[in-house]
Amino acid sequence: MKQMPQSLPWLVIQSMDEGCIAYDGNRQKAHYLPPMTATVLGQCDGKSDRVAVQELLVQTHGCTNSAEVLEACLEQLSQEHLLVVVDSDDKQFES
């Protein structure tokens, strides 16, 4: 089972009709996330199974290419520095 990464623990997330705003108080930066990316962020707990998240994308958004969408969403979250990264020594740091 491949697990989801963990979102930054200090993010403040405000749901909206179309996606969410994720505020990183450490960087003092707000990020708008579209609906599918917001769904993925909500599952970034360091424990959820990626296949289960793919199924969630299908159920909630009718996504037909959920594996690719999941990877694209995770890439966006990583590029926006919203995920915790664990290195090979199990040390955590911001992405």
Coordinates of C-alpha atoms in Angstrom, one line a residue:
M1 CA 0.0 0.0 0.0
K2 CA 1.5 3.3 -1.1
Q3 CA 0.5 6.1 1.3
M4 CA -0.3 9.7 0.7
P5 CA 2.1 12.3 1.9
Q6 CA 1.3 14.6 4.8
S7 CA 0.2 18.2 4.4
L8 CA 1.9 20.9 6.5
P9 CA 0.4 20.7 9.9
W10 CA 0.0 24.4 10.3
L11 CA -2.0 25.0 7.1
V12 CA -5.3 26.8 7.6
I13 CA -7.8 25.5 5.1
Q14 CA -11.0 27.3 4.2
S15 CA -13.4 25.4 2.0
M16 CA -15.2 27.2 -0.8
D17 CA -17.9 26.2 -3.3
E18 CA -15.2 25.7 -5.9
G19 CA -12.1 24.3 -4.2
C20 CA -10.4 25.8 -1.2
I21 CA -7.9 28.3 0.1
A22 CA -4.9 26.9 2.0
Y23 CA -3.1 29.5 4.1
D24 CA 0.6 28.8 5.1
G25 CA 1.1 31.1 8.1
N26 CA 4.8 30.3 8.2
R27 CA 5.3 31.7 4.7
Q28 CA 2.4 34.1 5.0
K29 CA 1.0 32.9 1.7
A30 CA -2.5 31.9 0.6
H31 CA -3.0 29.3 -2.2
Y32 CA -6.2 28.8 -4.2
L33 CA -6.7 25.1 -4.9
P34 CA -9.2 23.9 -7.5
P35 CA -11.8 21.2 -6.4
M36 CA -9.8 18.1 -7.2
T37 CA -6.6 19.4 -5.7
A38 CA -8.6 20.4 -2.6
T39 CA -9.9 16.9 -2.3
V40 CA -6.4 15.5 -2.6
L41 CA -5.1 17.9 0.0
G42 CA -7.8 16.8 2.4
Q43 CA -6.5 13.2 2.1
C44 CA -2.8 14.2 2.7
D45 CA -2.6 12.8 6.2
G46 CA 0.5 10.5 5.7
K47 CA -1.7 7.4 6.2
S48 CA -4.4 7.3 3.5
D49 CA -3.9 4.8 0.7
R50 CA -3.4 6.3 -2.8
V51 CA -5.7 3.8 -4.5
A52 CA -8.5 4.9 -2.0
V53 CA -7.9 8.5 -2.9
Q54 CA -8.1 7.7 -6.6
E55 CA -11.4 6.0 -6.0
L56 CA -12.5 9.1 -4.0
L57 CA -11.7 11.3 -7.1
V58 CA -13.9 9.0 -9.2
Q59 CA -16.8 9.1 -6.8
T60 CA -16.7 12.8 -6.0
H61 CA -15.6 14.3 -9.3
G62 CA -16.4 11.7 -11.9
C63 CA -12.7 11.5 -12.7
T64 CA -11.9 8.9 -15.4
N65 CA -8.1 9.2 -15.2
S66 CA -7.7 9.3 -11.4
A67 CA -4.2 8.0 -11.2
E68 CA -2.8 10.7 -13.5
V69 CA -5.0 13.4 -11.8
L70 CA -3.8 12.3 -8.3
E71 CA -0.1 12.6 -9.4
A72 CA -0.8 16.0 -11.0
C73 CA -2.5 17.3 -7.9
L74 CA 0.4 16.0 -5.7
E75 CA 2.9 17.7 -8.0
Q76 CA 1.0 21.0 -7.6
L77 CA 0.8 20.7 -3.8
S78 CA 4.6 19.9 -3.7
Q79 CA 5.5 22.8 -6.0
E80 CA 3.4 25.1 -3.8
H81 CA 5.3 23.8 -0.7
L82 CA 2.2 22.5 1.0
L83 CA 3.5 18.9 1.8
V84 CA 5.8 17.5 4.4
V85 CA 8.6 15.4 2.8
V86 CA 10.2 12.4 4.6
D87 CA 13.7 11.6 3.5
S88 CA 15.4 8.2 3.6
D89 CA 16.4 8.7 7.2
D90 CA 12.7 9.4 8.2
K91 CA 13.5 13.1 8.8
Q92 CA 10.6 15.4 7.9
F93 CA 10.9 18.8 6.2
E94 CA 8.8 21.1 4.1
S95 CA 8.7 20.4 0.4

